[in-house]
CSV table of C-alpha atoms and ligand atoms in Angstrom, one decimal:
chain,number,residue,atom,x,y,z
N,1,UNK,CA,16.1,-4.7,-44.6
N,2,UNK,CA,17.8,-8.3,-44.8
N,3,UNK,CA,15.1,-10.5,-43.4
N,4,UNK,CA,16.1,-13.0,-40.6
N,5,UNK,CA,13.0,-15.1,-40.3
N,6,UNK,CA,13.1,-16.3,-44.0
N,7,UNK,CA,16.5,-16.8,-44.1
N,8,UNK,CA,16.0,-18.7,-41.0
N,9,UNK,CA,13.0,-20.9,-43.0
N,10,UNK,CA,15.2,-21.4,-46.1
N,11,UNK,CA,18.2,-22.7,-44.2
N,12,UNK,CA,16.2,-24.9,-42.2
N,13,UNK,CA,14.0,-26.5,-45.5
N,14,UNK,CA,18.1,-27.6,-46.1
N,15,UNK,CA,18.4,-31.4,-44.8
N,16,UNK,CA,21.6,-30.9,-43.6
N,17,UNK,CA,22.2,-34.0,-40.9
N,18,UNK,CA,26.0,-33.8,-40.3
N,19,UNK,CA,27.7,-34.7,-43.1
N,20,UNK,CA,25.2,-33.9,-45.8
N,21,UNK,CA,25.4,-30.8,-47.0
N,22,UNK,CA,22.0,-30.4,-47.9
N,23,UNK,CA,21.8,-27.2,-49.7
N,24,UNK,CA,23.0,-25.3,-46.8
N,25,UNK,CA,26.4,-24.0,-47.6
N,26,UNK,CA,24.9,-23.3,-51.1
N,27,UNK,CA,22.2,-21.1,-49.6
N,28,UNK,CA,25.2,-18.8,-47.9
N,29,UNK,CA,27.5,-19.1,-50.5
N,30,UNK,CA,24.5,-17.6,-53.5
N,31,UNK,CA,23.0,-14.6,-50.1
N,32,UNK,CA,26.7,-13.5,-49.5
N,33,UNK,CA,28.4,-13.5,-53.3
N,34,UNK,CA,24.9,-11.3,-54.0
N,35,UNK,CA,26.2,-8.9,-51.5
N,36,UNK,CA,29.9,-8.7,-52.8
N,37,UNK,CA,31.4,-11.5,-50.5
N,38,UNK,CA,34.1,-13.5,-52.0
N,39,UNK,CA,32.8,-16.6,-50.9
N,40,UNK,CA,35.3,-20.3,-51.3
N,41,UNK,CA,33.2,-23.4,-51.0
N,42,UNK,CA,36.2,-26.2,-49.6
N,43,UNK,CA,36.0,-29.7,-48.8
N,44,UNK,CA,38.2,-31.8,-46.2
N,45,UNK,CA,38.2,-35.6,-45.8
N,46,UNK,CA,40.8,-38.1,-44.1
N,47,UNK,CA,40.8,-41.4,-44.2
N,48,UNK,CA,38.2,-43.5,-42.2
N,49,UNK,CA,36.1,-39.9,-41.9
N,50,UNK,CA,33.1,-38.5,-44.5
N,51,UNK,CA,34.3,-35.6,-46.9
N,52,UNK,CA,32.6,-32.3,-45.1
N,53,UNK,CA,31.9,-29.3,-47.4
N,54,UNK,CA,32.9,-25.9,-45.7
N,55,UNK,CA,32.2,-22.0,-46.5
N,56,UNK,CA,34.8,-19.4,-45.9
N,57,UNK,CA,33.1,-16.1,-47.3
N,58,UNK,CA,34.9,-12.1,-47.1
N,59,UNK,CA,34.3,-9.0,-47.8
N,60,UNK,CA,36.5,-5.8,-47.1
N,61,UNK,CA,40.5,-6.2,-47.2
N,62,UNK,CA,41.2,-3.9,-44.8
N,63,UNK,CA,41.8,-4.7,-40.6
N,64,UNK,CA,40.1,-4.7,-38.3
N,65,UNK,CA,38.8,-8.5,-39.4
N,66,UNK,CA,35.8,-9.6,-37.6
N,67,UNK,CA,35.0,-13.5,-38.3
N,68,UNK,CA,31.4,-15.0,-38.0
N,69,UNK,CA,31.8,-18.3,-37.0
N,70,UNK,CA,29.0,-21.1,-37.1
N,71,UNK,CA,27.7,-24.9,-38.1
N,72,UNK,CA,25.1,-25.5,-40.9
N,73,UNK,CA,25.1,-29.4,-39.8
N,74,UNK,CA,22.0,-30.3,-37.6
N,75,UNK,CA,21.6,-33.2,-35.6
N,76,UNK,CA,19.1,-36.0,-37.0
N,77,UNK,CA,15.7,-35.1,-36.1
N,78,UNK,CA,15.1,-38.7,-34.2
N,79,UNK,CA,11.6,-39.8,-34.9
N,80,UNK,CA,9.5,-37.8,-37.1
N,81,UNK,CA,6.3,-38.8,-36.3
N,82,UNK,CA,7.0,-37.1,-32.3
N,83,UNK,CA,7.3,-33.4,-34.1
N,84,UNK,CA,4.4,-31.5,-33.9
N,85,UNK,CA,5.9,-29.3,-36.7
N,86,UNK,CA,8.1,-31.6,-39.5
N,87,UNK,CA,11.7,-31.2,-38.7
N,88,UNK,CA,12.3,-29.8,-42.1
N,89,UNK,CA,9.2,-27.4,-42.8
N,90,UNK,CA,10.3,-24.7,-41.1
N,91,UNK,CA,6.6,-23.8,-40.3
N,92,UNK,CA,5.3,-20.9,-38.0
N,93,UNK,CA,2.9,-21.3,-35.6
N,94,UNK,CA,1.6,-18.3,-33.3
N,95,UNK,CA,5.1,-16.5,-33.7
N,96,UNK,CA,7.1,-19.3,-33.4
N,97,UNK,CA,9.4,-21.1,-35.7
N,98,UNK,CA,9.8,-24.7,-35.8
N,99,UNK,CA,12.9,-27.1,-37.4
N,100,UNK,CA,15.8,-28.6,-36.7
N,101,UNK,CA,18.2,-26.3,-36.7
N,102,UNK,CA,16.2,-23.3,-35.2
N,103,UNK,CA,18.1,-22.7,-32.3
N,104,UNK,CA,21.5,-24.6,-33.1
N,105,UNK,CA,22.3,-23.1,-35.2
N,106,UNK,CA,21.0,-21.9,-38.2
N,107,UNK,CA,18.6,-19.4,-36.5
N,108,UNK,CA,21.6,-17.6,-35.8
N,109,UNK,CA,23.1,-18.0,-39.1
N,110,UNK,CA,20.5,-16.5,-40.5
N,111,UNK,CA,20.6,-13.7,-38.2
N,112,UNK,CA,24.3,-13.0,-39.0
N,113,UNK,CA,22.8,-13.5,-43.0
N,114,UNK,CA,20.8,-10.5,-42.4
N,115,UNK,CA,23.0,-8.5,-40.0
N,116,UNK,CA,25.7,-8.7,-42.2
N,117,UNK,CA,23.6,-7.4,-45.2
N,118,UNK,CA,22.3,-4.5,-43.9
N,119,UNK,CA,25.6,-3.4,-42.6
N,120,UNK,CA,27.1,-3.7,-46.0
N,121,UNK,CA,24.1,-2.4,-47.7
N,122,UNK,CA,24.1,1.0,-45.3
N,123,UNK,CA,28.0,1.1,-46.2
N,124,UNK,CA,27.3,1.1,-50.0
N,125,UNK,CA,29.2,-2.1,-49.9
N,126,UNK,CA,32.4,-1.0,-48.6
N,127,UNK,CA,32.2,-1.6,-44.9
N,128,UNK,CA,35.2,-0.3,-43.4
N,129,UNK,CA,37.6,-3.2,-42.2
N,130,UNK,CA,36.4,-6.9,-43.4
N,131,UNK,CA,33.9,-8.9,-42.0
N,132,UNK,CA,33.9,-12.9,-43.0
N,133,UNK,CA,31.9,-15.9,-42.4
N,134,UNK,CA,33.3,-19.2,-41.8
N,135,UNK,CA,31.0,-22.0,-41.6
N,136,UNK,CA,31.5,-25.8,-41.4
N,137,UNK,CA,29.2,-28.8,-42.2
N,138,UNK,CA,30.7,-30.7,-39.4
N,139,UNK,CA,30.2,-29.8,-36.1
N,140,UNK,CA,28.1,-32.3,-34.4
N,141,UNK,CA,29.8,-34.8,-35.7
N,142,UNK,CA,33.2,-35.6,-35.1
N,143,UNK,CA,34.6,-32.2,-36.1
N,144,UNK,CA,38.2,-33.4,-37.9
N,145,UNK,CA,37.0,-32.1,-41.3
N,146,UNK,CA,35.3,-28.8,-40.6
N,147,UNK,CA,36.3,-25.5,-38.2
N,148,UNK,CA,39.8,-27.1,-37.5
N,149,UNK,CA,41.3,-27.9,-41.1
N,150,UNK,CA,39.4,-24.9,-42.4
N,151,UNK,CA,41.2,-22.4,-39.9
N,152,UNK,CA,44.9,-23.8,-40.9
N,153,UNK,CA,43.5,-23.7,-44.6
N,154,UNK,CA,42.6,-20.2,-44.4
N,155,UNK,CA,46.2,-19.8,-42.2
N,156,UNK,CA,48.0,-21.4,-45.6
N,157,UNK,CA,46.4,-18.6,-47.2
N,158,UNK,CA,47.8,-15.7,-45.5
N,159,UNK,CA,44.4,-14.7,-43.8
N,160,UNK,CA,44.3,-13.3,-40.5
N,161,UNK,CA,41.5,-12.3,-38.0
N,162,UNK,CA,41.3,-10.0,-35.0
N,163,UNK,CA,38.1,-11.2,-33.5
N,164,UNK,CA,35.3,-14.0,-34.0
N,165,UNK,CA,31.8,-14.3,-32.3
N,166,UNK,CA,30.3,-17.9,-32.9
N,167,UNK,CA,26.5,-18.4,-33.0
N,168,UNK,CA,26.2,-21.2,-30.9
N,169,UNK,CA,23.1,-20.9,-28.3
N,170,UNK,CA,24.4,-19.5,-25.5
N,171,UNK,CA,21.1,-17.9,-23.2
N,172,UNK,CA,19.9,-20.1,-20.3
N,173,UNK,CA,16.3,-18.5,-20.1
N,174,UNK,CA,16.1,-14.7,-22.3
N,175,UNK,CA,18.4,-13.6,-25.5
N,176,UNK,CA,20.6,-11.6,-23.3
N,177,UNK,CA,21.1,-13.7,-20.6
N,178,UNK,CA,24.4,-14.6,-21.2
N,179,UNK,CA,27.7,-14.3,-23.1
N,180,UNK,CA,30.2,-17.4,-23.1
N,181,UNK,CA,34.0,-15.9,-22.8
N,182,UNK,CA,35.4,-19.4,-22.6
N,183,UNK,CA,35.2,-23.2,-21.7
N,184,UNK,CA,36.3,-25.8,-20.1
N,185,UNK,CA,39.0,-28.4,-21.4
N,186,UNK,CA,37.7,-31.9,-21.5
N,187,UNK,CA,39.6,-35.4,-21.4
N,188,UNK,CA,38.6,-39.0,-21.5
N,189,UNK,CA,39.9,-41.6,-19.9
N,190,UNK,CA,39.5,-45.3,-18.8
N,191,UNK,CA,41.0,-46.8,-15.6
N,192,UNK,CA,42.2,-50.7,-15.9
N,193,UNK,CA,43.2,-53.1,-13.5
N,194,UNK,CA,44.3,-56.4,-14.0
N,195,UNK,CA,43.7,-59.2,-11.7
N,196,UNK,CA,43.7,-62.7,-11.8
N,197,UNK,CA,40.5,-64.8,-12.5
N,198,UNK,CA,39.3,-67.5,-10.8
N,199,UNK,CA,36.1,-69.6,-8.5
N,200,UNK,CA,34.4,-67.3,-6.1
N,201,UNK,CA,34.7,-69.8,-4.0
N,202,UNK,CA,38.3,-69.8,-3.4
N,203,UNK,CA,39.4,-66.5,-3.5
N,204,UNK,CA,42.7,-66.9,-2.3
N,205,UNK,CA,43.6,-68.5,-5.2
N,206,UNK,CA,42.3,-65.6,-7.4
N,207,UNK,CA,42.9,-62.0,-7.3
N,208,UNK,CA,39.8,-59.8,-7.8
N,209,UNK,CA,39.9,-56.2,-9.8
N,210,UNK,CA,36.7,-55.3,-8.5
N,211,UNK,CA,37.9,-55.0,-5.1
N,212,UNK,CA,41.0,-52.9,-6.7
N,213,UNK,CA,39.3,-50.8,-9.2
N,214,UNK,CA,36.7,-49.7,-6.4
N,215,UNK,CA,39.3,-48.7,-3.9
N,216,UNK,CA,41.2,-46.7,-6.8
N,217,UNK,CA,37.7,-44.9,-8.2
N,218,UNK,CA,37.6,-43.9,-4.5
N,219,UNK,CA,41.0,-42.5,-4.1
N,220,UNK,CA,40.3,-40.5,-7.3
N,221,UNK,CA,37.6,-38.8,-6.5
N,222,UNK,CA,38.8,-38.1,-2.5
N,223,UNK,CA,39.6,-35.0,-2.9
N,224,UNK,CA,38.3,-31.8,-5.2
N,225,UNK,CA,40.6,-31.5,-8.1
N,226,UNK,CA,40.7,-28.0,-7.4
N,227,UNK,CA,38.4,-24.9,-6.3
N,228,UNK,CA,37.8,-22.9,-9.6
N,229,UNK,CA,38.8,-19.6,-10.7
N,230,UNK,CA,37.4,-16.2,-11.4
N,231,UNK,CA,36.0,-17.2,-14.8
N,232,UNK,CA,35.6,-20.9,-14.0
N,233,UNK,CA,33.7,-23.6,-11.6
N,234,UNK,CA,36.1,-26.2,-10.3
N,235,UNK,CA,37.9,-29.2,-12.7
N,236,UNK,CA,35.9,-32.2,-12.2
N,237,UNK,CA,36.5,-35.8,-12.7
N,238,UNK,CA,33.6,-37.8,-13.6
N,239,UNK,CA,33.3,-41.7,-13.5
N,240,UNK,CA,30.8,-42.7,-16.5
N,241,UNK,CA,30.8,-46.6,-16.8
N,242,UNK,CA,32.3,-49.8,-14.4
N,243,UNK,CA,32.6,-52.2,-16.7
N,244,UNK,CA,33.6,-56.4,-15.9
N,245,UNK,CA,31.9,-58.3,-18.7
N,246,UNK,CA,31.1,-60.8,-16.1
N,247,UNK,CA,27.6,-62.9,-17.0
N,248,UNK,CA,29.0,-65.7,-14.1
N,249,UNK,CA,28.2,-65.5,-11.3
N,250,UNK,CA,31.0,-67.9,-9.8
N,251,UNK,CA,33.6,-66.6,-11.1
N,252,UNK,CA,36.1,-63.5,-10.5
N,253,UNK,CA,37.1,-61.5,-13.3
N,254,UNK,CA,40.3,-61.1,-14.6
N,255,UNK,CA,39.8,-57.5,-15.7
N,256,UNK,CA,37.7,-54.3,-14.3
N,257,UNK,CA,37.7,-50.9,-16.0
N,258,UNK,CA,36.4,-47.6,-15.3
N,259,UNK,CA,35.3,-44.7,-17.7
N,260,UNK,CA,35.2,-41.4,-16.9
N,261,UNK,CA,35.7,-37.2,-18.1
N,262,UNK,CA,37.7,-34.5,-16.6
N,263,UNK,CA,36.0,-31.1,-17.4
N,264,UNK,CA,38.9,-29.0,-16.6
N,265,UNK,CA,39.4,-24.6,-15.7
N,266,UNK,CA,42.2,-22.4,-16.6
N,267,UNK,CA,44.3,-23.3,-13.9
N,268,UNK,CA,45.1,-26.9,-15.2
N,269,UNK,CA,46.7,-28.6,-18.2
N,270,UNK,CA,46.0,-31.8,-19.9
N,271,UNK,CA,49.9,-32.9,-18.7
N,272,UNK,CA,49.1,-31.6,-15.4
N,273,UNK,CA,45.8,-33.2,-14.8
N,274,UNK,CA,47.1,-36.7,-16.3
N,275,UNK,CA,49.8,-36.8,-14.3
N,276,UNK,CA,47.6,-35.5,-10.8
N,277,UNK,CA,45.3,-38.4,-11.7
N,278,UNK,CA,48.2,-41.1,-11.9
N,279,UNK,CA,49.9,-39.9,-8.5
N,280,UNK,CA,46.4,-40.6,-7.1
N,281,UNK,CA,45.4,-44.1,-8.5
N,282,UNK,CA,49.2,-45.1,-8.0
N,283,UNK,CA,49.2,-43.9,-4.4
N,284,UNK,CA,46.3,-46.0,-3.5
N,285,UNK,CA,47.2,-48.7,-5.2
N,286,UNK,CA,50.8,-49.5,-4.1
N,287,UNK,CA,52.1,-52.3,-5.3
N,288,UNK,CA,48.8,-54.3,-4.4
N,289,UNK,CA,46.8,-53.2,-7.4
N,290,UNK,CA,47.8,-53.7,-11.0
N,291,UNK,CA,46.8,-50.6,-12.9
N,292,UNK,CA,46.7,-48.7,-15.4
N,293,UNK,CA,45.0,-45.6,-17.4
N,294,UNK,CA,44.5,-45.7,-21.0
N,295,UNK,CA,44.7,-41.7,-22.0
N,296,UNK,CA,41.8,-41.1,-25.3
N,297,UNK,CA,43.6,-38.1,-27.5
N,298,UNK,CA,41.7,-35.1,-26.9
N,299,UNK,CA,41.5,-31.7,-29.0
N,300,UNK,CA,39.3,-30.0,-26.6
N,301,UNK,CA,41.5,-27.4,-24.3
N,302,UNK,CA,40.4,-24.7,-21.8
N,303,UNK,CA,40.3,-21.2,-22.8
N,304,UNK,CA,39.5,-17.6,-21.5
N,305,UNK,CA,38.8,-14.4,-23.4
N,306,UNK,CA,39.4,-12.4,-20.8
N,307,UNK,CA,36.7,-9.2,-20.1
N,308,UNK,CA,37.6,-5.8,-21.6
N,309,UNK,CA,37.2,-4.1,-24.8
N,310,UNK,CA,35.5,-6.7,-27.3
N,311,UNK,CA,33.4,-8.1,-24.5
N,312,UNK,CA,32.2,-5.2,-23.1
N,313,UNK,CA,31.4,-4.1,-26.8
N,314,UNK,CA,29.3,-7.1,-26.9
N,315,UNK,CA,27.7,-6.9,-23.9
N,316,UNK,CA,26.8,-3.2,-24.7
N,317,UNK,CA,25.0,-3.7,-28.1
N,318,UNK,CA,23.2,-6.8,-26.1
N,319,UNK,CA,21.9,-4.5,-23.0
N,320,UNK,CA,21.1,-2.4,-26.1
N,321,UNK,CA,18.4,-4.3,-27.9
N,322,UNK,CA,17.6,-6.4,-24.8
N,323,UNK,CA,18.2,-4.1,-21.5
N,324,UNK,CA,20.1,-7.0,-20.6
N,325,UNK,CA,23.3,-6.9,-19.0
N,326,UNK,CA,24.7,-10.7,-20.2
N,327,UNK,CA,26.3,-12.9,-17.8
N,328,UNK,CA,29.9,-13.7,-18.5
N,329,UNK,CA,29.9,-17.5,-18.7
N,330,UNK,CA,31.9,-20.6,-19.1
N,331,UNK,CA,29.8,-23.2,-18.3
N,332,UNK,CA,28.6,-26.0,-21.1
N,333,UNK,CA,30.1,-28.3,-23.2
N,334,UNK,CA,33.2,-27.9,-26.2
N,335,UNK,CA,32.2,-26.0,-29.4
N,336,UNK,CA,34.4,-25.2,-32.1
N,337,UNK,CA,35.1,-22.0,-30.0
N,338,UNK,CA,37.8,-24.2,-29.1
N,339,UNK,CA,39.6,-24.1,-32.3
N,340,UNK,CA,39.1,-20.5,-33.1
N,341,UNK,CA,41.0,-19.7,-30.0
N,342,UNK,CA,44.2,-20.2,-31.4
N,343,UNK,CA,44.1,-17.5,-34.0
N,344,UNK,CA,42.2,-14.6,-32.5
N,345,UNK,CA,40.1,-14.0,-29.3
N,346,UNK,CA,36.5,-15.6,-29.4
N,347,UNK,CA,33.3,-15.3,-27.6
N,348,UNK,CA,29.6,-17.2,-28.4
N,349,UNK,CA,26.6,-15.8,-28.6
N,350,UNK,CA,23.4,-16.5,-30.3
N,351,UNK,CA,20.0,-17.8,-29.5
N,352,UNK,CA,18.4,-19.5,-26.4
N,353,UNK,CA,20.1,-23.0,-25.1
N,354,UNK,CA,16.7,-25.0,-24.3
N,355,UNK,CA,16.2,-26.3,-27.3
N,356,UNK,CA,19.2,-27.7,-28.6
N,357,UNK,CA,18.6,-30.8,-30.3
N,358,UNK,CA,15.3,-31.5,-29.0
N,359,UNK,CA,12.0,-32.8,-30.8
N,360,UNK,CA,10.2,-29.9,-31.6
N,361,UNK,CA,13.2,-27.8,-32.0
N,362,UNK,CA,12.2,-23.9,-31.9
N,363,UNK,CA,12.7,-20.5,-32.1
N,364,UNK,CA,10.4,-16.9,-31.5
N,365,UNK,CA,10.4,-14.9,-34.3
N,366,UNK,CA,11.0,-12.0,-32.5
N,367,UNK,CA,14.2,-13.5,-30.9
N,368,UNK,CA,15.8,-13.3,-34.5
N,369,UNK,CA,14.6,-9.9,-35.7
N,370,UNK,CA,16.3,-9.1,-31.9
N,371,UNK,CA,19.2,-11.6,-32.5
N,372,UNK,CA,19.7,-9.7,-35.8
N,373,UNK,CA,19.5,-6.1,-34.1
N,374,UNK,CA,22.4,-7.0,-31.7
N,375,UNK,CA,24.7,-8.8,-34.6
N,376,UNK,CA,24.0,-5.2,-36.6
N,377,UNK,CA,24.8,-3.2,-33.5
N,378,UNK,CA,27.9,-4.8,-32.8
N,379,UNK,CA,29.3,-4.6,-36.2
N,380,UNK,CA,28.0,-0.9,-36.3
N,381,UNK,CA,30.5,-0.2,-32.8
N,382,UNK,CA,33.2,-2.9,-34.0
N,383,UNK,CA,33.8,-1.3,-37.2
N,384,UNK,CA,32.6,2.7,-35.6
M,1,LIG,ZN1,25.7,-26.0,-32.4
């Protein structure tokens, strides 16, 4: 038997701080050739961005393709000398495992690792179908040069998949808890209006965009966007900053803008949403306020993997190992679930969510050997 916990250790020794590789990919790309993986190591780089060194890994030619999905980047470890544990040891302590990484996400890399061995060692290393593992250095970072280019890559290749789990933590409080089946799109944006600076004194003779911009943010936010879905909580606009610049105190500004996020459900598009937000601000502001919104691009669209086969699969080989029956969630931030959407249906799951880029990052041993129990069932009824 493949073993999860060292794995685990080994990936976690790998300072791999997005965008160093930091041994990482090599680590995946030596376990999986050893068990008969064709494994290509690529790296993607634009301009202005740092070069990010990727893993796509396959074995089996045959459908049905199940993808493994996951990050190897970690976020820095912020000050070392706050971790009980070094960030990098990977050192056990009463059962636990400590290191960046643990829970997001090479803990569950390494369980995959392991899964994925003993499934294609009890198949005398012909599993039936194919089984891959496509893994990015660059995930919490900006995310241009991993998941994304690696997926149209892999498209320019002629591969195909019919499913994908990605490790990403996903269990509030127990491994089992829950399942995420989709997310919420997100967009930026920043409110401006323009007024006319001048003495406090004389207003009259100025025109302020504090006055404006407050009466707009108010407007925005009057009403509930809308009042969720089945799978989702309602879209949500969130103010995040009010900025003026203004160190005077006798003076009105000339400018005033706002920040904030929509977090948005299935029922909504990015066109749809832009356009809801203008009709409000440009209601309220009639032709008193000068105004506009400056729109930030945004790669991060809502989708659903709607319950039925696959997920109850997954949710069986989870109550399995765990006696859990996982919640079906879409709560949390993007991941690059968001990415995989548009070639095959997606779902996360992996370790518990607590953790994620805290000091002392850690995981329980016995959540991987579990971890790895469910990844092994799952492949056992996928392929079955
Ligand atoms: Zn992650």
């Amino acid at each position: 038997m493949a073993d999860p916990v060292a794995l685990a250790r080994e990936l976690i020794r790998c300072p791999s701080v997005t965008p160093a590789e930091g041994g990482a990919l090599a680590l995946i790309g030596r376990v999986l050739t050893g068990a008969g993986f064709k494994v290509n190591r690529v790296t993607f780089a634009e301009p202005g961005t740092d070069p990010i060194e990727n893993l796509y890994a396959r074995i089996g030619t045959q459908a049905p393709h199940l993808m493994l999905a996951g990050h190897t980047d970690v976020v820095p470890p912020g000050d070392e000398t706050k971790w009980t544990h070094p960030p990098f040891a990977a050192e056990i302590a009463d059962g636990v495992l400590y290191g960046r990484g643990a829970v997001d996400m090479k803990g569950a890399i390494a369980c995959k690792l392991a899964a994925a061995l003993d499934y294609v060692a009890a198949a005398g290393g012909k599993p039936k179908g194919s089984l891959s593992f496509l893994i990015t250095g660059d995930e919490e970072g900006i995310a241009v040069n991993g998941t994304i280019k690696l997926l149209e890559w892999l498209a320019d290749h002629g591969e195909t998949f019919d499913h994908a789990i990605l490790g990403e933590p996903t269990n509030p409080e127990k491994l089992g808890d829950m399942i995420k089946i989709g997310r919420r799109g997100s967009q930026n944006g920043t409110l401006v209006v323009t007024g006319t600076q001048g003495h406090v004194a004389y207003p009259e003779l100025a025109d302020n965009p504090v006055r404006g911009i407050a009466s707009l943010m108010g407007a925005v936010n009057a009403e509930p966007l809308d009042h969720g879905t089945e799978h989702f909580g309602a879209s949500n606009l969130e103010f995040t900053s009010i900025d003026v610049g203004n160190k005077t105190v006798n003076l009105i500004p000339a400018e005033a803008r706002a920040r904030f996020n929509i977090r948005f459900n299935d029922t909504r598009s990015r066109e749809d949403l832009r356009a809801e937000v203008e009709r409000r601000v440009a209601r309220a502001a009639e032709n008193r306020i000068r105004w506009r919104i400056d729109w930030e691009p945004s790669n991060a669209d809502v989708f659903l993997t709607a319950p039925g086969p696959f997920v109850d699969m997954i949710s069986g080989a989870i109550k399995e190992v765990t006696g859990l029956t996982p919640k079906l969630s879409t709560t949390g931030g993007t991941s690059d679930a968001r990415f995989i959407k548009d070639y095959c249906p997606v779902i996360e799951f992996g370790l518990l969510s607590q953790q994620m880029h805290k000091t002392d990052e850690h995981v329980a041993t016995a959540d991987l050997v579990a971890l790895t129990a469910i990844y092994r069932h799952i492949f056992e009824r996928y392929f079955g």
